[in-house]
Short mmCIF file of C-alpha atoms in Angstrom, two decimals:
data_model
loop_
_atom_site.label_atom_id
_atom_site.label_comp_id
_atom_site.label_asym_id
_atom_site.label_seq_id
_atom_site.Cartn_x
_atom_site.Cartn_y
_atom_site.Cartn_z
CA MET A 1 -108.65 -77.84 129.93
CA PHE A 2 -107.12 -74.91 128.01
CA LYS A 3 -107.61 -71.16 128.22
CA SER A 4 -108.03 -70.68 124.48
CA THR A 5 -111.25 -71.59 122.72
CA LEU A 6 -109.42 -73.06 119.75
CA LEU A 7 -107.31 -75.60 121.62
CA ASN A 8 -110.34 -76.89 123.50
CA ILE A 9 -112.17 -77.39 120.20
CA LEU A 10 -109.23 -79.15 118.55
CA VAL A 11 -108.70 -81.51 121.47
CA GLU A 12 -112.39 -82.37 121.85
CA ARG A 13 -112.77 -83.11 118.16
CA GLY A 14 -109.68 -85.35 117.96
CA PHE A 15 -107.29 -83.09 116.06
CA TYR A 16 -104.51 -82.90 118.66
CA ASN A 17 -101.45 -85.09 118.32
CA GLN A 18 -98.38 -83.09 119.38
CA CYS A 19 -97.33 -79.50 120.13
CA THR A 20 -93.88 -77.99 120.53
CA ASN A 21 -94.99 -76.02 123.60
CA GLU A 22 -98.59 -76.68 124.60
CA GLN A 23 -98.80 -74.01 127.30
CA GLY A 24 -96.97 -71.43 125.21
CA PHE A 25 -99.25 -72.01 122.22
CA ASP A 26 -102.32 -71.84 124.46
CA ASP A 27 -101.08 -68.55 125.97
CA TYR A 28 -100.44 -67.11 122.49
CA LEU A 29 -103.93 -68.04 121.28
CA TYR A 30 -105.59 -66.81 124.48
CA ASP A 31 -103.73 -63.49 124.44
CA CYS A 32 -104.82 -62.92 120.83
CA GLU A 33 -108.36 -63.96 121.70
CA LYS A 34 -108.55 -61.49 124.61
CA SER A 35 -106.98 -58.62 122.70
CA GLY A 36 -109.02 -59.15 119.55
CA LYS A 37 -105.84 -59.33 117.48
CA PRO A 38 -105.81 -62.40 115.19
CA ALA A 39 -103.27 -65.12 115.78
CA VAL A 40 -101.50 -66.16 112.56
CA ALA A 41 -100.76 -69.77 111.55
CA TYR A 42 -99.94 -71.53 108.31
CA CYS A 43 -100.22 -74.88 106.63
CA GLY A 44 -98.19 -75.84 103.59
CA SER A 45 -98.85 -78.03 100.55
CA ASP A 46 -96.47 -78.94 97.77
CA PRO A 47 -98.37 -78.82 94.44
CA THR A 48 -97.63 -82.40 93.41
CA GLY A 49 -101.28 -82.85 92.39
CA ASP A 50 -104.11 -80.57 91.28
CA SER A 51 -106.46 -81.33 94.18
CA LEU A 52 -106.38 -82.29 97.82
CA HIS A 53 -108.07 -85.52 98.88
CA ILE A 54 -109.69 -86.50 102.15
CA GLY A 55 -106.42 -87.74 103.59
CA HIS A 56 -104.91 -84.26 103.15
CA ILE A 57 -107.62 -82.07 104.62
CA VAL A 58 -107.34 -82.70 108.37
CA PRO A 59 -104.87 -79.80 108.84
CA PHE A 60 -107.10 -77.59 106.70
CA MET A 61 -110.08 -78.42 108.88
CA MET A 62 -107.93 -77.31 111.82
CA LEU A 63 -107.23 -74.05 109.98
CA ARG A 64 -110.97 -73.71 109.38
CA TRP A 65 -111.60 -73.85 113.12
CA PHE A 66 -108.62 -71.51 113.62
CA GLN A 67 -110.27 -68.95 111.34
CA LYS A 68 -113.71 -69.43 112.89
CA CYS A 69 -112.16 -68.54 116.25
CA GLY A 70 -111.11 -65.14 114.88
CA ASN A 71 -107.63 -65.89 113.58
CA LYS A 72 -105.80 -65.54 110.26
CA PRO A 73 -104.74 -68.62 108.26
CA ILE A 74 -101.99 -68.65 105.65
CA LEU A 75 -101.85 -71.29 102.92
CA LEU A 76 -98.32 -71.84 101.67
CA VAL A 77 -98.01 -73.53 98.28
CA GLY A 78 -94.58 -75.02 97.71
CA GLY A 79 -93.77 -73.75 94.25
CA ALA A 80 -90.10 -74.11 95.24
CA THR A 81 -90.16 -77.17 97.52
CA SER A 82 -92.23 -79.13 94.99
CA ARG A 83 -89.12 -79.02 92.80
CA ILE A 84 -87.30 -81.09 95.45
CA GLY A 85 -89.78 -83.34 97.21
CA ASP A 86 -90.43 -84.01 100.88
CA PRO A 87 -88.69 -87.29 101.83
CA SER A 88 -91.08 -87.88 104.77
CA GLY A 89 -92.55 -91.37 104.45
CA LYS A 90 -91.09 -91.84 100.96
CA ASP A 91 -88.79 -94.57 99.66
CA LYS A 92 -87.49 -92.75 96.60
CA LEU A 93 -87.01 -89.35 95.01
CA ARG A 94 -90.22 -87.67 93.91
CA PRO A 95 -90.52 -87.23 90.12
CA PHE A 96 -89.60 -83.75 88.91
CA LEU A 97 -92.46 -81.56 87.69
CA ASP A 98 -92.27 -79.06 84.85
CA GLU A 99 -93.30 -75.41 85.22
CA ALA A 100 -96.66 -75.85 83.47
CA THR A 101 -97.63 -78.77 85.71
CA ILE A 102 -96.67 -76.91 88.88
CA LYS A 103 -98.70 -73.88 87.80
CA HIS A 104 -101.70 -76.07 86.94
CA ASN A 105 -101.48 -77.88 90.27
CA ILE A 106 -101.27 -74.65 92.26
CA GLU A 107 -104.52 -73.46 90.70
CA GLY A 108 -106.12 -76.77 91.66
CA LEU A 109 -104.91 -76.45 95.25
CA LYS A 110 -106.32 -72.93 95.49
CA LYS A 111 -109.69 -74.36 94.50
CA SER A 112 -109.39 -76.98 97.26
CA TYR A 113 -108.46 -74.36 99.86
CA SER A 114 -111.48 -72.20 99.02
CA LYS A 115 -113.82 -75.02 100.02
CA PHE A 116 -112.71 -74.84 103.64
CA LEU A 117 -111.48 -71.30 104.25
CA ARG A 118 -112.90 -67.82 103.84
CA PHE A 119 -111.18 -65.42 101.43
CA ASP A 120 -112.36 -61.80 101.70
CA ASP A 121 -111.16 -58.33 102.70
CA SER A 122 -111.38 -58.87 106.45
CA GLU A 123 -108.50 -58.98 108.92
CA THR A 124 -108.99 -62.73 109.34
CA SER A 125 -109.16 -63.54 105.63
CA ALA A 126 -107.14 -66.54 104.52
CA MET A 127 -104.23 -65.74 102.22
CA ILE A 128 -102.19 -67.82 99.79
CA VAL A 129 -98.43 -67.40 99.35
CA ASP A 130 -95.89 -69.28 97.23
CA ASN A 131 -92.41 -70.02 98.61
CA TYR A 132 -91.00 -69.80 95.08
CA ASP A 133 -91.34 -66.02 95.48
CA TRP A 134 -88.48 -65.88 98.00
CA PHE A 135 -86.41 -68.83 96.83
CA LYS A 136 -86.27 -68.12 93.07
CA ASN A 137 -83.57 -65.43 93.29
CA MET A 138 -81.76 -66.68 96.38
CA ASN A 139 -78.00 -67.12 96.17
CA TYR A 140 -76.96 -70.63 97.21
CA LEU A 141 -73.79 -69.51 99.01
CA ASP A 142 -75.77 -66.88 100.94
CA PHE A 143 -78.31 -69.51 101.97
CA LEU A 144 -75.60 -71.88 103.20
CA ARG A 145 -73.91 -69.12 105.18
CA ASP A 146 -77.05 -67.48 106.60
CA ILE A 147 -79.19 -70.56 107.23
CA GLY A 148 -77.01 -73.67 106.97
CA THR A 149 -74.86 -72.62 109.93
CA TYR A 150 -77.85 -73.07 112.28
CA TYR A 151 -78.36 -76.74 111.40
CA SER A 152 -76.59 -79.75 112.87
CA VAL A 153 -76.12 -82.66 110.47
CA ASN A 154 -76.14 -84.97 113.50
CA ARG A 155 -79.61 -83.78 114.42
CA MET A 156 -80.84 -83.93 110.84
CA LEU A 157 -79.74 -87.56 110.56
CA ALA A 158 -81.74 -88.36 113.69
CA MET A 159 -84.99 -86.98 112.19
CA ASP A 160 -87.58 -89.67 111.45
CA SER A 161 -87.95 -88.60 107.82
CA VAL A 162 -84.23 -89.23 107.29
CA LYS A 163 -83.50 -91.99 109.79
CA SER A 164 -86.35 -94.25 108.67
CA ARG A 165 -85.22 -93.92 105.04
CA LEU A 166 -81.65 -94.84 105.94
CA ASP A 167 -82.79 -97.67 108.22
CA ARG A 168 -84.66 -99.16 105.25
CA GLU A 169 -81.43 -98.82 103.25
CA GLN A 170 -83.25 -96.62 100.75
CA GLN A 171 -81.15 -94.02 98.97
CA MET A 172 -81.69 -90.38 99.94
CA THR A 173 -80.28 -87.67 97.69
CA PHE A 174 -78.60 -84.55 98.99
CA LEU A 175 -81.41 -82.66 97.28
CA GLU A 176 -84.00 -84.30 99.56
CA PHE A 177 -81.76 -83.92 102.60
CA ASN A 178 -82.04 -80.16 102.12
CA TYR A 179 -85.84 -80.21 102.29
CA MET A 180 -86.13 -79.54 106.03
CA LEU A 181 -83.85 -76.49 105.71
CA LEU A 182 -86.16 -75.02 103.09
CA GLN A 183 -89.30 -75.70 105.10
CA GLY A 184 -87.66 -74.30 108.22
CA TYR A 185 -86.77 -71.16 106.28
CA ASP A 186 -90.37 -70.92 105.03
CA PHE A 187 -91.63 -70.76 108.61
CA CYS A 188 -89.23 -67.96 109.50
CA GLU A 189 -89.95 -66.06 106.30
CA LEU A 190 -93.69 -66.15 107.11
CA TYR A 191 -92.91 -64.90 110.60
CA GLN A 192 -90.81 -62.04 109.23
CA LYS A 193 -93.34 -61.04 106.56
CA TYR A 194 -96.70 -61.72 108.23
CA GLY A 195 -96.09 -62.27 111.94
CA CYS A 196 -96.90 -65.98 111.58
CA ARG A 197 -96.16 -67.77 114.86
CA ALA A 198 -97.54 -71.27 114.27
CA GLN A 199 -97.46 -74.11 111.76
CA ILE A 200 -100.30 -76.64 111.61
CA ALA A 201 -99.74 -79.96 109.86
CA GLY A 202 -100.06 -83.72 110.04
CA SER A 203 -97.83 -85.65 112.41
CA ASP A 204 -95.55 -86.82 109.57
CA GLN A 205 -94.32 -83.21 109.30
CA TRP A 206 -93.02 -83.00 112.87
CA GLY A 207 -89.34 -83.01 111.88
CA ASN A 208 -89.84 -80.31 109.26
CA ILE A 209 -91.86 -78.20 111.72
CA THR A 210 -89.23 -78.36 114.47
CA SER A 211 -86.66 -77.41 111.85
CA GLY A 212 -88.51 -74.10 111.60
CA THR A 213 -89.12 -73.59 115.31
CA GLU A 214 -85.41 -74.19 116.05
CA LEU A 215 -84.34 -71.78 113.30
CA GLY A 216 -86.72 -69.16 114.70
CA ARG A 217 -85.28 -69.56 118.17
CA ARG A 218 -81.62 -69.55 117.14
CA ARG A 219 -81.65 -66.93 114.37
CA TYR A 220 -84.53 -64.60 115.28
CA ASP A 221 -84.82 -65.20 119.03
CA VAL A 222 -88.57 -65.87 118.73
CA GLU A 223 -90.66 -68.82 119.82
CA LEU A 224 -92.58 -70.32 116.95
CA PHE A 225 -95.12 -73.09 117.58
CA GLY A 226 -95.78 -76.38 115.84
CA PHE A 227 -99.10 -78.19 116.22
CA THR A 228 -99.82 -81.52 114.54
CA SER A 229 -102.83 -83.76 114.01
CA PRO A 230 -102.70 -87.55 114.00
CA ILE A 231 -102.64 -89.34 110.64
CA ILE A 232 -106.27 -90.37 110.30
CA THR A 233 -106.78 -94.08 109.71
CA ASP A 234 -109.86 -96.25 109.57
CA SER A 235 -110.58 -99.06 112.03
CA SER A 236 -108.45 -101.46 109.96
CA GLY A 237 -105.42 -99.16 110.17
CA LYS A 238 -105.52 -97.91 106.57
CA LYS A 239 -105.07 -94.20 105.87
CA MET A 240 -108.36 -92.47 105.16
CA GLY A 241 -108.83 -90.85 101.80
CA LYS A 242 -108.61 -93.88 99.55
CA SER A 243 -111.55 -95.82 98.13
CA GLU A 244 -110.92 -99.01 96.17
CA GLY A 245 -107.39 -97.74 95.51
CA ASN A 246 -108.59 -94.36 94.21
CA ALA A 247 -108.21 -91.05 96.04
CA VAL A 248 -111.39 -89.41 97.32
CA TRP A 249 -110.73 -86.03 95.74
CA ILE A 250 -111.91 -82.68 97.07
CA ASN A 251 -112.33 -80.79 93.79
CA ASP A 252 -115.57 -81.24 91.87
CA GLU A 253 -113.98 -82.03 88.51
CA LYS A 254 -111.95 -84.86 90.05
CA LEU A 255 -114.80 -86.68 91.79
CA PRO A 256 -118.62 -86.38 91.60
CA ALA A 257 -120.36 -85.18 94.76
CA TYR A 258 -122.27 -88.47 94.84
CA ASP A 259 -119.03 -90.47 95.12
CA TYR A 260 -117.81 -88.12 97.87
CA TYR A 261 -121.10 -88.65 99.70
CA GLN A 262 -120.91 -92.43 99.27
CA TYR A 263 -117.39 -92.59 100.68
CA PHE A 264 -118.65 -91.29 104.01
CA ARG A 265 -121.90 -93.23 103.79
CA ASN A 266 -119.85 -96.43 103.62
CA VAL A 267 -117.33 -95.86 106.42
CA GLY A 268 -117.04 -98.59 109.02
CA ASP A 269 -119.29 -98.44 112.07
CA ALA A 270 -116.28 -97.86 114.34
CA ASP A 271 -115.19 -94.81 112.30
CA VAL A 272 -118.46 -92.87 112.37
CA GLY A 273 -117.71 -90.84 115.52
CA LYS A 274 -114.18 -89.98 114.41
CA CYS A 275 -115.40 -88.80 110.99
CA LEU A 276 -118.24 -86.76 112.49
CA ARG A 277 -115.75 -84.96 114.73
CA ILE A 278 -113.20 -84.23 112.02
CA PHE A 279 -115.05 -83.91 108.71
CA THR A 280 -118.19 -82.07 109.88
CA GLU A 281 -119.01 -79.09 112.07
CA LEU A 282 -121.90 -80.71 113.92
CA PRO A 283 -122.06 -79.70 117.60
CA MET A 284 -120.35 -82.22 119.88
CA ASP A 285 -123.60 -83.07 121.69
CA GLU A 286 -125.07 -84.23 118.39
CA VAL A 287 -121.85 -86.07 117.47
CA LYS A 288 -121.98 -87.99 120.75
CA ARG A 289 -125.64 -88.85 120.24
CA LEU A 290 -125.03 -90.16 116.74
CA GLU A 291 -121.90 -92.17 117.53
CA ALA A 292 -123.74 -93.89 120.39
CA LEU A 293 -126.23 -95.47 117.96
CA LYS A 294 -125.89 -99.23 117.56
CA ASP A 295 -126.63 -101.98 115.04
CA LYS A 296 -128.95 -100.86 112.22
CA GLU A 297 -129.44 -97.42 113.75
CA ILE A 298 -125.80 -96.56 113.01
CA ASN A 299 -126.82 -96.28 109.34
CA GLU A 300 -128.83 -93.18 110.22
CA ALA A 301 -125.65 -91.68 111.70
CA LYS A 302 -123.78 -92.52 108.49
CA LYS A 303 -126.41 -90.71 106.42
CA VAL A 304 -126.00 -87.61 108.58
CA LEU A 305 -122.20 -87.90 108.30
CA ALA A 306 -122.31 -88.25 104.51
CA PHE A 307 -124.65 -85.28 104.10
CA GLU A 308 -122.79 -82.96 106.49
CA ALA A 309 -119.33 -83.83 105.12
CA THR A 310 -120.51 -83.32 101.53
CA LYS A 311 -122.28 -80.06 102.41
CA LEU A 312 -119.09 -78.68 103.94
CA CYS A 313 -116.95 -79.61 100.94
CA ARG A 314 -119.34 -79.31 97.98
CA GLY A 315 -122.15 -77.08 99.25
CA GLU A 316 -125.69 -77.82 100.38
CA GLU A 317 -127.16 -78.08 96.87
CA GLN A 318 -124.77 -80.85 95.79
CA ALA A 319 -125.14 -82.59 99.15
CA LEU A 320 -128.93 -82.67 98.76
CA ALA A 321 -128.62 -83.99 95.18
CA ALA A 322 -126.24 -86.74 96.33
CA GLN A 323 -128.56 -87.62 99.21
CA GLN A 324 -131.57 -87.82 96.88
CA THR A 325 -129.65 -90.02 94.46
CA ALA A 326 -128.66 -92.35 97.29
CA VAL A 327 -132.28 -92.61 98.48
CA ALA A 328 -133.51 -93.28 94.95
CA THR A 329 -130.82 -95.89 94.33
CA PHE A 330 -130.75 -97.76 97.63
CA GLU A 331 -134.12 -97.17 99.28
CA GLN A 332 -136.50 -96.83 96.35
CA GLY A 333 -134.76 -99.12 93.89
CA ASN A 334 -134.58 -96.48 91.15
CA ALA A 335 -131.64 -95.20 89.15
CA GLY A 336 -130.67 -91.95 90.87
CA GLY A 337 -129.82 -89.03 88.60
CA ASP A 338 -126.44 -88.19 90.11
CA LEU A 339 -124.83 -91.59 89.53
CA PRO A 340 -121.66 -91.78 87.41
CA THR A 341 -122.89 -91.82 83.80
CA ILE A 342 -121.61 -92.60 80.31
CA ASN A 343 -123.38 -92.33 76.96
CA ALA A 344 -123.24 -95.11 74.36
CA GLN A 345 -125.30 -96.76 71.64
CA GLU A 346 -123.79 -100.18 72.31
CA ILE A 347 -120.93 -101.09 74.61
CA ALA A 348 -119.37 -104.18 76.15
CA LEU A 349 -120.35 -104.71 79.79
CA THR A 350 -116.69 -104.93 80.84
CA GLU A 351 -115.89 -101.68 79.03
CA ALA A 352 -118.86 -99.91 80.61
CA LEU A 353 -117.87 -101.03 84.10
CA PHE A 354 -114.34 -99.77 83.50
CA GLN A 355 -115.39 -96.40 82.05
CA LEU A 356 -117.76 -95.84 84.98
CA LYS A 357 -114.82 -96.56 87.32
CA LEU A 358 -116.78 -99.27 89.07
CA VAL A 359 -113.78 -101.59 88.56
CA ALA A 360 -110.04 -101.05 88.34
CA SER A 361 -109.60 -102.76 84.95
CA LYS A 362 -111.45 -104.84 82.36
CA GLY A 363 -109.83 -107.93 83.86
CA ASP A 364 -111.21 -106.90 87.22
CA ALA A 365 -114.63 -106.52 85.57
CA LYS A 366 -114.51 -110.10 84.29
CA ARG A 367 -113.56 -111.38 87.74
CA MET A 368 -116.43 -109.49 89.38
CA ILE A 369 -118.89 -110.83 86.80
CA ALA A 370 -117.63 -114.38 87.35
CA GLN A 371 -118.16 -113.93 91.10
CA ASN A 372 -121.80 -112.87 90.52
CA ALA A 373 -121.00 -109.44 91.93
CA VAL A 374 -122.32 -107.49 88.91
CA LYS A 375 -125.96 -106.59 88.28
CA ILE A 376 -127.77 -105.03 85.35
CA ASN A 377 -130.90 -103.21 86.49
CA ASP A 378 -130.62 -105.05 89.84
CA VAL A 379 -130.40 -108.50 88.17
CA VAL A 380 -127.21 -110.58 88.52
CA VAL A 381 -125.37 -111.29 85.26
CA SER A 382 -122.75 -113.96 84.53
CA ASP A 383 -121.84 -113.40 80.85
CA THR A 384 -118.40 -111.76 80.68
CA ASN A 385 -118.85 -111.10 76.93
CA LEU A 386 -122.23 -109.38 77.24
CA GLN A 387 -122.93 -106.36 75.02
CA LEU A 388 -125.17 -103.62 76.38
CA ASN A 389 -127.71 -102.14 73.99
CA ALA A 390 -131.33 -101.01 73.80
CA SER A 391 -132.60 -104.47 74.73
CA SER A 392 -131.02 -104.05 78.19
CA ALA A 393 -132.39 -100.55 78.81
CA VAL A 394 -135.24 -99.28 80.94
CA ASP A 395 -136.44 -95.84 79.80
CA GLY A 396 -133.24 -95.50 77.80
CA LYS A 397 -130.97 -96.21 80.79
CA ILE A 398 -129.04 -99.21 82.04
CA LYS A 399 -128.16 -99.30 85.73
CA LEU A 400 -124.96 -101.20 86.50
CA SER A 401 -124.01 -102.28 90.01
CA VAL A 402 -120.88 -103.85 91.46
CA GLY A 403 -121.56 -105.23 94.90
CA LYS A 404 -123.98 -103.31 97.08
CA LYS A 405 -122.29 -99.93 97.06
CA LYS A 406 -121.06 -99.07 93.55
CA HIS A 407 -123.49 -98.02 90.85
CA GLY A 408 -123.44 -96.26 87.50
CA LEU A 409 -125.62 -95.54 84.47
CA VAL A 410 -125.27 -96.19 80.76
CA VAL A 411 -127.53 -93.77 78.86
CA LEU A 412 -128.39 -94.87 75.35
#
């Protein structure tokens, strides 16, 4: 379909949503591919948290393929824009973060990036830049004169990120209204400094991306390209990346590898093919074979998905450990060693369920017990006031289960 290897991969694997100039972007990638000179593209993240989660990583998987095709990815952390907040899809102003929190979050994001991209001394090494470096000493009047003159307020009001907020009669501050100018300037700054010609992002960033491509055209007489992925949802229409209301975090310290594995092991049957395409690097022939499986056989595809997705994010060793724990827990009836674990001499059942994050609250724990959804060592319990102690243990351990998919251990 396309001349460039990258675009064919992205389309086949379901990453393609929209492009500012499909043919132009394809020509740019193909010319770089033929000449052996890396294309340069970036993806940005505001450090509002100290880890990415599954819902964030689709653009970074695109950058991974971008790099694998011989190109150079740039990761832009919004040390400056995080002080404002992207209004896209939001109903209110983002809380302000202090300097220490922003610094901490940036370090966490760098750890997330390193799971998907290669950092070395090669020409195609990924690099991380912070937009605070060019905004921190910028004069406001200079910015208004040099950049603000290229923006039409009429057009800005028509952007989805602004229009939808106003249509909902939700207040938007002038601070947030400026966000697209800053992101547009980022794009042009990366072009000036590093020859970056493309921005890759989720579809909710379309307005901010075109802010940059328009500024590039009008101020620097250069065509910059925007390429977006769809927002990935499950078969019920919910955004992927949440599990029982909790984010499925990328960084190890935020979520055990076993829980990451189990998220993919438990996706709906209709979502298996989509997840294999996006969250693994399995060849497409194998993806098509696995997604064609039906009924009980689809569980084998889910096991492959869970292992491959976990291997990519957490490494093969942790993926194997999570897989072995799942087999021991679900197929052999044992308490797998990688399950969420707490240590206690004696503890209330409701407290243990809460500490293991098998329930959202102690009240939730009582409701689940009353519904016969809680098991101790694979036996249903109904006593909401039960205390766990040595009498409940097997080999010094108590296995707790909520439903069929959530398990944890109390070690005495």
